[in-house]
């Protein structure tokens, strides 16, 4: 189930109106480098999960923040345990690299600190999967393959940072609660009333025999109690107190 932006701001202790649109350099310097060296992040806003276990359309609900693009730290699953080639199988399809890798060199640095790779999700088994509109930017640290950790069992590129989005304009995660509210906004008490078929009106409850004089209508149905009478029992003071001070 998706979460509302306001709920995420409250849970993550974010200021109202917070927006998260980091540049490539900011993602590498302030987030991936810190994650690789076990330092605290500026904002704990990026979820950690095995991204390759899911279809991309299932991931927005697992993100900590975002409605049009989502960020994740994910372990880099390798095709072979001792190799460097990543395994791109995911969910019911696979991710396929597109274009050339882009070195990322922040201002003030003499060489790239990271690599940005673009990937497209294909639905189905390779090589005949159907191309989708789901795009992922994968960020990894440069020269990480040669930077072994002290225990020799964990490398700096064991974790990568991914930005996920759908290139189709207008695609946006809508929390289930908001979807339900949208549907309910078009419903009224009359929406649940079953009306009789017009063809049956002459046979049920209405005497259409000319010899009987004027047509006899059935007794009026009892008035339907409005579903919205709940507000008549509310105390104004209780209602104001429920909102608390602004």
C-alpha positions in Angstrom: 0.0 0.0 0.0 1.4 3.4 -0.9 1.9 6.1 1.6 1.0 9.7 1.4 3.7 12.4 1.1 2.6 14.0 4.3 2.9 10.6 6.1 6.4 10.1 4.7 7.4 13.6 5.8 6.2 12.9 9.3 7.8 9.5 9.6 11.2 10.7 8.2 11.1 14.0 10.1 11.2 16.0 6.9 10.1 19.6 6.7 6.8 20.3 4.9 7.2 20.7 1.2 10.4 18.8 1.1 11.6 17.8 -2.4 14.3 15.2 -3.2 15.8 15.9 -6.6 19.6 15.2 -6.2 22.1 15.5 -9.0 24.3 12.6 -10.1 27.2 14.1 -8.2 25.1 14.6 -5.0 23.9 11.0 -5.1 27.4 9.7 -5.3 29.2 12.0 -2.9 26.5 12.4 -0.2 24.7 9.1 -0.4 26.5 6.2 -2.1 30.0 7.1 -0.7 28.5 7.4 2.7 26.6 4.2 2.5 29.7 2.3 1.3 31.8 3.7 4.2 29.0 3.1 6.8 28.5 6.8 7.5 25.2 8.5 8.4 23.3 9.8 5.4 22.1 13.5 5.3 18.5 12.3 5.2 17.4 8.6 5.7 15.3 8.7 2.6 16.6 5.9 0.5 15.3 2.4 1.1 17.5 -0.7 1.1 16.2 -3.8 -0.6 17.1 -6.4 -3.2 15.7 -4.5 -6.1 16.2 -7.5 -8.5 13.6 -9.6 -6.7 10.8 -7.3 -7.9 9.1 -6.1 -11.0 9.7 -2.3 -11.4 6.0 -1.5 -11.0 6.0 -3.1 -7.6 8.8 -1.0 -6.3 7.2 2.5 -5.8 5.2 1.2 -2.8 8.5 0.0 -1.3 10.2 3.3 -1.5 10.5 5.6 1.5 9.7 8.7 -0.6 8.6 9.9 -4.0 5.7 9.9 -6.4 7.4 10.0 -9.8 10.9 8.7 -9.2 12.2 6.4 -6.5 15.6 5.7 -5.0 17.0 2.5 -3.6 20.3 1.0 -2.3 20.5 -2.5 -3.5 23.1 -5.3 -3.3 24.7 -5.9 -6.7 23.9 -9.5 -7.4 26.6 -11.1 -9.5 26.0 -13.7 -12.2 28.9 -15.7 -10.9 30.0 -15.6 -7.2 33.6 -14.6 -7.9 33.0 -12.5 -11.0 32.2 -8.9 -11.6 29.4 -9.4 -14.2 26.1 -8.4 -12.5 22.9 -10.5 -12.8 20.2 -8.4 -14.4 17.3 -10.8 -14.0 14.5 -9.2 -12.0 10.9 -10.2 -11.2 9.3 -11.7 -14.3 11.8 -10.0 -16.7 15.2 -8.5 -16.8 17.1 -5.2 -17.0 19.1 -4.4 -20.1 21.8 -1.7 -20.3 21.3 1.0 -22.9 23.9 3.5 -24.1 27.4 4.0 -22.8 28.4 4.3 -19.1 28.8 7.9 -17.9 31.7 8.7 -15.6 30.6 11.2 -12.9 33.3 13.7 -11.8 32.1 16.3 -9.2 33.5 19.8 -9.2 36.8 19.9 -7.4 37.7 16.2 -8.2 40.5 15.3 -10.6 38.9 12.0 -11.7 35.5 10.3 -11.7 34.3 9.0 -8.4 31.4 7.0 -9.8 29.8 5.5 -12.9 26.2 6.0 -14.1 24.6 3.3 -16.1 21.1 3.5 -17.8 19.0 0.4 -18.0 15.6 -0.5 -19.5 13.3 -3.2 -18.1 12.1 -6.0 -20.5 9.1 -8.0 -19.5 9.7 -11.7 -20.2 12.6 -14.0 -20.7 15.7 -12.9 -22.7 16.2 -12.3 -25.5 12.5 -12.0 -26.4 11.3 -9.8 -23.6 9.0 -6.9 -24.4 10.5 -3.5 -23.8 8.7 -1.4 -21.2 8.7 2.3 -20.2 10.6 1.6 -16.9 14.0 3.1 -16.7 16.7 2.7 -14.0 19.9 4.7 -13.5 22.4 2.6 -11.6 25.2 4.4 -9.7 28.3 2.6 -8.6 31.7 3.8 -7.3 34.5 4.0 -9.7 37.5 1.6 -9.2 35.4 -0.3 -6.7 36.4 -3.6 -8.1 40.0 -3.0 -6.9 39.0 -1.6 -3.5 38.5 -4.6 -1.3 37.5 -4.1 2.3 39.7 -5.2 5.2 38.1 -8.6 5.7 38.4 -9.3 2.0 34.8 -10.5 1.7 33.0 -7.3 0.9 33.7 -5.0 -1.9 32.7 -1.3 -2.2 30.5 -2.1 -5.2 28.5 -4.7 -3.3 25.9 -1.9 -2.9 24.8 0.4 -5.7 22.3 3.2 -5.7 19.4 3.1 -8.2 17.0 5.8 -9.4 13.8 4.3 -10.8 11.2 6.1 -12.9 8.6 5.5 -15.7 9.3 7.6 -18.8 5.6 7.6 -19.7 4.3 11.1 -18.9 1.6 11.1 -16.3 2.6 7.8 -14.6 2.6 8.5 -10.9 2.2 6.4 -7.8 -1.2 7.0 -6.3 -1.7 5.7 -2.8 -4.5 3.2 -2.5 -6.3 5.4 0.1 -6.5 8.3 -2.4 -7.8 5.9 -5.1 -10.6 4.8 -2.8 -11.5 8.4 -1.9 -11.6 9.2 -5.6 -14.0 6.4 -6.3 -16.2 7.2 -3.3 -16.5 10.8 -4.2 -18.7 9.9 -7.1 -21.0 7.7 -5.0 -24.2 8.9 -3.3 -26.8 7.1 -1.2 -28.8 6.7 -4.3 -25.9 4.9 -6.0 -26.8 1.7 -4.1 -30.5 1.8 -4.9 -31.6 -0.8 -7.4 -34.2 0.7 -9.7 -36.9 -1.6 -11.3 -36.8 -2.3 -15.0 -39.1 0.2 -16.9 -40.7 -2.7 -18.8 -41.9 -4.2 -15.6 -43.7 -1.1 -14.3 -46.9 -2.1 -16.1 -47.0 -5.4 -14.4 -45.8 -4.9 -10.9 -47.6 -2.5 -8.6 -49.5 -0.5 -11.2 -53.0 -1.3 -12.3 -53.1 -0.6 -16.0 -56.7 -1.9 -16.6 -58.7 0.9 -18.1 -62.0 -0.4 -16.6 -60.6 0.3 -13.1 -60.4 4.1 -13.7 -57.3 6.0 -12.9 -54.1 4.0 -12.7 -53.5 2.8 -9.1 -49.9 3.6 -8.0 -48.3 1.5 -5.3 -47.8 3.0 -1.8 -44.9 5.3 -1.6 -41.7 3.7 -0.3 -40.5 4.9 3.1 -38.0 7.6 2.9 -34.4 6.5 2.8 -32.4 7.7 5.8 -29.5 9.8 4.7 -26.2 8.2 5.3 -24.7 11.6 6.1 -26.9 12.4 9.2 -23.9 11.6 11.3 -22.8 15.2 11.3 -26.0 16.4 13.0 -24.9 14.6 16.2 -21.5 16.2 16.4 -20.7 18.8 19.0 -19.0 21.9 17.4 -16.5 22.1 20.3 -15.5 18.4 19.9 -15.0 18.9 16.2 -12.7 21.9 16.7 -10.7 20.0 19.4 -10.2 17.1 17.1 -8.1 19.2 14.8 -5.9 20.6 17.5 -4.1 24.0 17.4 -2.7 25.1 13.9 
